[in-house]
XYZ file of C-alpha atoms in Angstrom:
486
model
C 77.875 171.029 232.601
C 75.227 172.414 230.367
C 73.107 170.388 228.061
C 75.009 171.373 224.885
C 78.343 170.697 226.532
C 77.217 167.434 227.860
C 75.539 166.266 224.427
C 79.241 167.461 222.367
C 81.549 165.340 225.191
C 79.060 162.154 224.333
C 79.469 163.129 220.818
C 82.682 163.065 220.909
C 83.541 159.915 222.990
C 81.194 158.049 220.018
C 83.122 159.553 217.247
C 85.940 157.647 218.879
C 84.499 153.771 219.904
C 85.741 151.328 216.878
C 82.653 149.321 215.801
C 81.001 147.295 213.159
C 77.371 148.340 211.683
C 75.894 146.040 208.851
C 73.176 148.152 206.644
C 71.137 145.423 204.611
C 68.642 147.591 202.582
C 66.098 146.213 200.544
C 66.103 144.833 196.813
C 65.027 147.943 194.651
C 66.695 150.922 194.259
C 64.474 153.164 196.207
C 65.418 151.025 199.275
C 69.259 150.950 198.283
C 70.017 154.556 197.420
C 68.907 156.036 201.045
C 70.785 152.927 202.631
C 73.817 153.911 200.773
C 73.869 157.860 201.552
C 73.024 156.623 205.362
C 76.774 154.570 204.937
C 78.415 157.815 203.445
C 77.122 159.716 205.866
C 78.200 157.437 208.923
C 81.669 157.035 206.711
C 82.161 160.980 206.844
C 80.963 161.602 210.463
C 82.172 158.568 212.572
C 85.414 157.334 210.500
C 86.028 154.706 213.033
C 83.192 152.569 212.253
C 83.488 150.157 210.499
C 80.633 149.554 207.524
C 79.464 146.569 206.022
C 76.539 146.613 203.783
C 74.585 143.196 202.454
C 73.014 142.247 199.234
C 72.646 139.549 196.990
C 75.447 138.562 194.713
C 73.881 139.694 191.908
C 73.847 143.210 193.437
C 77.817 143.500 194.031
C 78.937 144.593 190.865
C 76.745 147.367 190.803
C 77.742 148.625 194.059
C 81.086 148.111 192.481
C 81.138 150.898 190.371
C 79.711 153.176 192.505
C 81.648 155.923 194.582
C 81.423 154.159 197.876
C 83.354 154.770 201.141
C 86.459 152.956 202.267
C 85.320 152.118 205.357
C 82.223 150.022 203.792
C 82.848 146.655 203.011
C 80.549 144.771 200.749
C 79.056 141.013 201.573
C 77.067 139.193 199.165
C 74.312 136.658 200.073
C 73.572 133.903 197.804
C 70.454 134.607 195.769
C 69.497 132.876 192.388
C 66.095 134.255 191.300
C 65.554 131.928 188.364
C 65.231 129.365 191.368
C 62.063 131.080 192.251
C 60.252 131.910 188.923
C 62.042 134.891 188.793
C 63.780 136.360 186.057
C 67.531 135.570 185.994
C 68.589 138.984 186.803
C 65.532 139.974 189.432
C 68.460 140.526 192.185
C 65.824 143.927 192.050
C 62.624 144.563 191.856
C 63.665 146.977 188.997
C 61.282 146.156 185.302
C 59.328 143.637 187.838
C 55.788 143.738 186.651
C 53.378 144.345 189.725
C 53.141 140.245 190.623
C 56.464 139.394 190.336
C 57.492 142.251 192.916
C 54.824 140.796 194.985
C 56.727 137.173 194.773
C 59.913 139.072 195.168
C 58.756 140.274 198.503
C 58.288 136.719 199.471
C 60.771 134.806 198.212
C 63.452 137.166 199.709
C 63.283 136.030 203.802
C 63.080 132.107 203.171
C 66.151 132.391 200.850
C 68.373 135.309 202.856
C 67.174 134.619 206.356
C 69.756 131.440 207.148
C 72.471 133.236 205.348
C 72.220 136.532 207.108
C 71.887 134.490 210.712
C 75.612 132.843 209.667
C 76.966 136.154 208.262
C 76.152 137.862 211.678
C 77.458 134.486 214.066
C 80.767 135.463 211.893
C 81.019 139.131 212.262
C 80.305 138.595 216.584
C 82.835 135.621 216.172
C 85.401 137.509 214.797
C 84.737 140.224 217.662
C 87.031 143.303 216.219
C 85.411 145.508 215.592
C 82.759 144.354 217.864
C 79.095 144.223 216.279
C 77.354 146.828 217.089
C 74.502 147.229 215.304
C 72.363 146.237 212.588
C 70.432 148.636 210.074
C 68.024 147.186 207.937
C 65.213 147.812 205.643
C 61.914 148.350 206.940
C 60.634 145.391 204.436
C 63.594 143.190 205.917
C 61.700 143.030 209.291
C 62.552 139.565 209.603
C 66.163 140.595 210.333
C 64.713 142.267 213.738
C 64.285 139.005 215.577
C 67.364 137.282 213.630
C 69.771 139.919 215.343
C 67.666 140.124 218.370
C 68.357 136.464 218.860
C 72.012 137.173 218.601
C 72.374 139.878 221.208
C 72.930 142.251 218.753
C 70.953 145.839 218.373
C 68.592 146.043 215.637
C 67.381 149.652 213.888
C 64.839 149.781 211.091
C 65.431 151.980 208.605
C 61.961 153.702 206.960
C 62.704 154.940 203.239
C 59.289 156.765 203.339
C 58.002 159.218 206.062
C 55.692 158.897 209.172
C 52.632 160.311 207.453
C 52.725 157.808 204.938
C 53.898 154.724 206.669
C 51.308 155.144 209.406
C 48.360 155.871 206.215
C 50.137 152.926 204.275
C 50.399 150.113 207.271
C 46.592 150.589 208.486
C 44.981 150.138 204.807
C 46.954 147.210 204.239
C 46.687 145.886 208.020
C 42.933 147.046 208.054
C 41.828 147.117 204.485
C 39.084 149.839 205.309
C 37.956 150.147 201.736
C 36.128 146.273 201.947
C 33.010 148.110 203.600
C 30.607 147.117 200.821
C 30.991 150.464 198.671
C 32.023 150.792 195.583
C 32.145 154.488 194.709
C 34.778 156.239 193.143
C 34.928 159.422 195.686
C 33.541 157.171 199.053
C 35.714 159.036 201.802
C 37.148 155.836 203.621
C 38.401 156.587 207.324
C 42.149 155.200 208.103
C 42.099 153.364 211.666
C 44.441 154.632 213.885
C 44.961 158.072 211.665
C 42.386 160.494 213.571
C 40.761 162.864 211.351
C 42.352 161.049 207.904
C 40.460 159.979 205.100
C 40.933 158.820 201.812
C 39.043 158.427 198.641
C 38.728 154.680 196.941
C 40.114 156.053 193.610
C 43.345 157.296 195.431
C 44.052 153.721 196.542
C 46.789 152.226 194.088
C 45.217 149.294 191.973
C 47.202 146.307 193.906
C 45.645 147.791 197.306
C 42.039 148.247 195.845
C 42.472 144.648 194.653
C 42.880 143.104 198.579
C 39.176 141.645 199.609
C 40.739 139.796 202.573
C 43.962 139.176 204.744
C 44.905 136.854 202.520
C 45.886 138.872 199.961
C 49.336 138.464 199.160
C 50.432 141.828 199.674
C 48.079 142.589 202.721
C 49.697 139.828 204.391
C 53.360 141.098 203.326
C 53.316 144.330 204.891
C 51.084 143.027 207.758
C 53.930 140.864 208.869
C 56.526 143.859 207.856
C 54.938 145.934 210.209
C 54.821 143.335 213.310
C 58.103 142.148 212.798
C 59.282 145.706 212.785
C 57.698 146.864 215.800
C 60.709 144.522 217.653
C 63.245 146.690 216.492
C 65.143 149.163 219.077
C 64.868 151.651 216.692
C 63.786 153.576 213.575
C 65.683 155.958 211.371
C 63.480 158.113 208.897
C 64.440 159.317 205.731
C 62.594 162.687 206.257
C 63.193 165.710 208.436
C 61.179 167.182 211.568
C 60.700 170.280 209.767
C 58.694 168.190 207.236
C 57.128 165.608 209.120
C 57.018 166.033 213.002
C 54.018 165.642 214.352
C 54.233 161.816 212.387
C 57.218 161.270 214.260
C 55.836 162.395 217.719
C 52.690 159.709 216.660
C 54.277 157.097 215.837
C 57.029 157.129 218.894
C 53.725 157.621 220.710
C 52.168 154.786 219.280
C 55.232 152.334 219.317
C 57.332 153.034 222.087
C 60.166 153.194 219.875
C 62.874 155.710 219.764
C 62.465 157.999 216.364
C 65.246 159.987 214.266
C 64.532 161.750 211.920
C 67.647 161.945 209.875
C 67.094 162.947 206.380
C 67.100 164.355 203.788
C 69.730 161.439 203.800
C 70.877 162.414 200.268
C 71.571 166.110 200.910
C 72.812 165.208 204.437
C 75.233 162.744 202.597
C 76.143 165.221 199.525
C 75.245 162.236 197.557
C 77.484 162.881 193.866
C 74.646 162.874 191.064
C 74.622 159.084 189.161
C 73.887 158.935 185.291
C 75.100 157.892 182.312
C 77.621 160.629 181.267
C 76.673 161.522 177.934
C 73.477 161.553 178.494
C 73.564 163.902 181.575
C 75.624 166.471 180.072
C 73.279 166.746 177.041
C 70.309 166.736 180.222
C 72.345 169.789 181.601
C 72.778 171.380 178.445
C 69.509 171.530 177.051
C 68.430 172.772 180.218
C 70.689 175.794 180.222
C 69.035 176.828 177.462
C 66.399 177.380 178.738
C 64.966 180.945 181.194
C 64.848 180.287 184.600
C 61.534 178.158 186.020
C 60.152 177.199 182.743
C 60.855 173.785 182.261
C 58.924 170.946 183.552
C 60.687 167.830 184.652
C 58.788 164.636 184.290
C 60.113 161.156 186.095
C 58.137 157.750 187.186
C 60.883 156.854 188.956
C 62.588 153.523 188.006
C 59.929 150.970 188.447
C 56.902 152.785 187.153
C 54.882 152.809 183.647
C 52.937 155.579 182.427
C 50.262 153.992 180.640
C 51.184 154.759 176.693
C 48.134 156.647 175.874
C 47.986 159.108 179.472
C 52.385 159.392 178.610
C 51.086 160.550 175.016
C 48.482 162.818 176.413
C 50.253 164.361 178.869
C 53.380 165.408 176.320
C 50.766 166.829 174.235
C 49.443 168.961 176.710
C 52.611 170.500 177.463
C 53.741 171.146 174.497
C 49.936 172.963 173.731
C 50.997 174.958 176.531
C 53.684 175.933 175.474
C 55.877 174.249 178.249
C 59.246 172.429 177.693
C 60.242 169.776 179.264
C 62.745 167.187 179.968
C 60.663 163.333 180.320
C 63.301 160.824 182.289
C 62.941 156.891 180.581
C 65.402 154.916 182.336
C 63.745 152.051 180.609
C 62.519 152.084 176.720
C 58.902 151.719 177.798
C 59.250 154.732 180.299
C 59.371 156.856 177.046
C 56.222 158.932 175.752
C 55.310 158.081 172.115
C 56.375 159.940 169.047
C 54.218 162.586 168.342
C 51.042 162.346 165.681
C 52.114 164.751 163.397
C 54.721 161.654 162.217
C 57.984 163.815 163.707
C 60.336 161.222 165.927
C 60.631 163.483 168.964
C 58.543 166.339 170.801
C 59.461 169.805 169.481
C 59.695 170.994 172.806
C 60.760 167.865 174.691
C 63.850 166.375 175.413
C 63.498 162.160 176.109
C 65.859 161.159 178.197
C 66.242 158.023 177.390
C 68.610 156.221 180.204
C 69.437 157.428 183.579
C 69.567 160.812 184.162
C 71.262 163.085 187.564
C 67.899 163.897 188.650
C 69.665 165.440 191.465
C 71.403 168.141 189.037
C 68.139 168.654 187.138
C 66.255 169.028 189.939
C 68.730 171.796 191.400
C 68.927 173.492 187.888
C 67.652 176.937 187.569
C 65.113 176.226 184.547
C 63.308 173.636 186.252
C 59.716 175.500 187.556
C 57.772 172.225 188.258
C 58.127 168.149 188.417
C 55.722 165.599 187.446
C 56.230 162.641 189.588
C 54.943 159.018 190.762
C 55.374 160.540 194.052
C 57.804 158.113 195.295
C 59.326 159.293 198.652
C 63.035 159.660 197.361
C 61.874 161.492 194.149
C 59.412 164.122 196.806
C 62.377 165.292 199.409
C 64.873 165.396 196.379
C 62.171 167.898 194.764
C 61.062 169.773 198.418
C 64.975 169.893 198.958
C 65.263 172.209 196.303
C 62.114 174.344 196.731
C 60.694 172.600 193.357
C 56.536 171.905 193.295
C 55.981 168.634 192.817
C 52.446 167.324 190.682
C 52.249 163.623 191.502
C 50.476 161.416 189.622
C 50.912 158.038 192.146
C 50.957 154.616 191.190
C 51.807 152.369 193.769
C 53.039 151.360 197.304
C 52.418 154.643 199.455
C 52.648 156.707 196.509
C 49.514 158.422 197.307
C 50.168 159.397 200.824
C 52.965 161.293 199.758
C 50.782 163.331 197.064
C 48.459 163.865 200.344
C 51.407 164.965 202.429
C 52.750 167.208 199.558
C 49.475 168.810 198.288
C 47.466 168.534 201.448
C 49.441 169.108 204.878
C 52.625 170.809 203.059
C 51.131 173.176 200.389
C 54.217 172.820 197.986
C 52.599 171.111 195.148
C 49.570 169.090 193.622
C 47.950 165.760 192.650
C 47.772 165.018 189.408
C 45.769 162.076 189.228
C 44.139 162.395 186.115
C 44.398 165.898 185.004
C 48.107 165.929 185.358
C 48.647 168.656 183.072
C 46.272 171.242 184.087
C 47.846 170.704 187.595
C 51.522 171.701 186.038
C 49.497 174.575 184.852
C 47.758 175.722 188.206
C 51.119 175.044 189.657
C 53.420 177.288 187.497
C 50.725 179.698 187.027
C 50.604 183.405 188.135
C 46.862 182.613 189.668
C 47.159 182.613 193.802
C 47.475 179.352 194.204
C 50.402 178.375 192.044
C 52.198 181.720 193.740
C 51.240 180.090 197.451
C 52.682 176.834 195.988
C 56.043 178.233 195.170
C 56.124 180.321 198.491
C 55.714 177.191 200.300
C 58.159 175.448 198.292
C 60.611 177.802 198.735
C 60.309 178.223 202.685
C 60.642 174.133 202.933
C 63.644 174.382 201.107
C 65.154 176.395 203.159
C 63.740 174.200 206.264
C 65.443 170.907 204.473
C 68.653 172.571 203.848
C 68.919 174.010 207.350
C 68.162 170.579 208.948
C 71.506 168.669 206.964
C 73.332 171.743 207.855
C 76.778 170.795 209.251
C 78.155 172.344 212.800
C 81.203 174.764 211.006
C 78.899 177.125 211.571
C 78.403 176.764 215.055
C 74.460 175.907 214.370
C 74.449 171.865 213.369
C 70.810 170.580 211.796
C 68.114 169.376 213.564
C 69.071 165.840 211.464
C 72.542 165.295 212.473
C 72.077 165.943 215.719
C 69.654 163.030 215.741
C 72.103 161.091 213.598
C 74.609 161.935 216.463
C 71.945 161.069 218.959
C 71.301 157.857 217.424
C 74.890 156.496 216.994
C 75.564 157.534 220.670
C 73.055 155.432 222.096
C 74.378 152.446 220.058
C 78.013 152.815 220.675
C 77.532 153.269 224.239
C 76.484 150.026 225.034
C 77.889 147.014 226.125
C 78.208 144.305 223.337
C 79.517 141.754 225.579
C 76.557 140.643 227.394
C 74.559 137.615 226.659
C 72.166 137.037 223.512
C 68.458 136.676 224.026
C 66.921 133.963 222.379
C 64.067 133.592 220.593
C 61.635 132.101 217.787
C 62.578 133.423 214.368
């Protein structure tokens, strides 16, 4: 039997094995949305598994209203935030200012970690479907030895790529940049990167601010990352067309298997989310406009433009001439009114609530996108052969601009001259030209990676996805649990 053959008859025995899989992403919804196209995808491909995906009971009625698959059942662990100095509604790390995400972080094992331990004893008590496998967030490592303990397979899923999470773990793990300089362009080598550097001023604030192991944050992700490296497996939210030579390191480097299985929201054909009359008017003012000339602009949910850069940067855009379409999910996401004493941007449209960045980003008018350069945001943009100018701000925000503007050569960083970037990039100069080539040629490499088998030719993605769910369903859930120390 020939490879091919051999992989479709294992395909196909999987597709048939009844099972249970819990997915428990993390508390912000950058963790939650590639957690939830993982479960539609699953759903749609292997409709005898059974889903259940965890949050916090403040969480369930949003999932509520979402479009979710009939096969995923939600559970709801008890979480009060206001019992932790939290805001009552902090069940995310949404509007979290910087420290309270930080206590967020924290507060979430001590309070979930006994509940989740019961929930799972339940699901391998009731015993149909079996357990077969837990997915969770890779800053839920704590559920690795939890499931581990229970006999029950544990997969980590990464919601950011190889390149990053390898550049993001060592600064935090290693903190590099405490070597006695001080200068704004000091070329810092990454441990354990070869051949990577970075400059002090593209370090996020909350990373510059670490001076020892101590550091809140430092020691976070330091545990994150060891906890993690106990799991049986990692799923990546990125594609090997994009990222493979990070995936080849860091299987290298861990001993773990690696799938990369994404773009999870194309894969999925994830239905654009906003609020419905503001969408439509989105997608109408941009069908007014000529093909490539608008420029999108998006932080993301949990990011602020500082007020002055926000009213800089719309000012520069409109000099040039450029419209665009600014995303403000939250009323201090929105640029100021201009100087001249009008209430909105002659050529702007504020969106002010959330918008199907999705459909914008697929829209015909958009040329460019001016983003935090969180990782969801970047393979929603690459997806659809859009240049992305990042201006980070936090976590491993600032990898990603590397990755884009550096090793792919479909966009630019921002950092402070945001808007002369948007210029270079939608230029007819050489390099803005090269930018769209390249942006164009990964799209196609994205698309063709989530394509489905009809065709006789499935993605390079599924095919791991299929890979992945094979060697879980295969096994034998009866034996013994393994204990240890959690």
């Amino acid at each position: 039997m020939g490879i091919e053959a051999e992989r479709e008859r294992e395909i196909e025995s999987a597709e048939m094995r009844e099972g249970n899989v819990v997915l428990f992403p993390f508390l912000a919804h950058g963790h939650m949305n590639p957690s939830l196209d993982l479960a539609r995808l699953l759903s749609a491909r292997y409709p005898h598994l059974t889903l259940t995906l965890v949050t916090t009971s403040g969480n369930l009625a949003g999932f509520r209203r979402l479009q979710l698959p009939t096969s995923l059942r939600l559970v709801a662990l008890p979480f009060c935030p206001s019992d932790h100095g939290l805001p009552p509604d902090a069940d995310t790390s949404f509007a979290l200012p910087p420290h309270l995400v930080t206590h967020l972080n924290h507060v979430i094992e001590g309070c979930l970690l006994p509940s989740f331990r019961r929930l799972l004893s339940d699901l391998i008590s009731a015993a149909s479907p079996p357990l077969i496998c837990v997915i969770a967030d890779m800053f839920l490592g704590w559920t690795a030895p939890v499931a581990k303990e229970l006999g029950v397979f544990h997969a980590t899923l990464y919601t950011s790529g190889p390149y990053a999470m390898s550049i993001y773990y060592s600064i935090w793990i290693n903190l590099p940049h405490v070597d006695g300089g001080d200068g704004e362009d000091d070329e810092i080598a990454v441990p354990g990167v070869p051949g990577f550097t970075v400059r002090r001023r593209q370090l996020n604030p909350n990373m510059r601010s670490a001076r020892s192991p101590d550091h809140k944050s430092a020691a976070f992700v330091r545990r994150q990352a060891a906890l993690c490296r106990s799991s049986r497996a990692t799923l990546w939210n990125t594609a090997e067309v994009l990222e493979k030579p990070f995936l080849d390191a860091w299987a290298t480097s861990t001993g773990q298997p690696v799938y990369a299985v994404g773009p999870l929201f194309a894969a999925a054909g994830r239905v654009a989310r906003g609020d419905g009359g503001l969408a439509a008017e989105c997608l109408a003012w941009l069908d007014r406009h000529v093909s490539g000339s608008v420029v999108y602009v998006s932080f993301g949910s949990q990011n602020r433009l500082p007020a002055e850069e926000a009213a800089e940067l719309a000012a520069a855009l409109e000099e040039q001439g450029r419209p665009f379409l600014w995303a403000a999910p939250a009323p201090d996401q929105a640029p100021p009114p201009p100087p001249d004493g009008k209430s909105e941007w002659t050529s702007g449209l504020v969106a002010r609530g959330w918008v199907p960045q999705v459909d914008i980003l697929r829209h015909a008018a958009v040329g460019a996108f001016v983003s935090h350069g969180g990782w969801n945001s970047t393979l929603e943009s690459l997806r659809f052969g859009v240049p992305v100018v990042v201006r980070p701000m936090g976590g491993e925000q600032f990898c990603n601009a590397k990755l884009v503007a550096e090793v792919l050569g479909a966009g630019a960083e921002g950092g402070g001259e945001v808007a002369e970037a948007v210029a270079e990039v939608m230029g007819e100069g050489e390099r803005g030209r090269e930018i769209r080539r390249r942006a164009r040629e990964i799209a196609e490499g994205l698309a063709a990676a989530v394509q489905g088998g009809a065709s006789g030719c499935q993605g390079a993605s599924l095919t791991a996805l299929d890979e992945f769910v094979n060697s879980v369903t295969s096994r034998d859930t009866s034996g013994p649990a393994v204990g240890v120390n959690v």
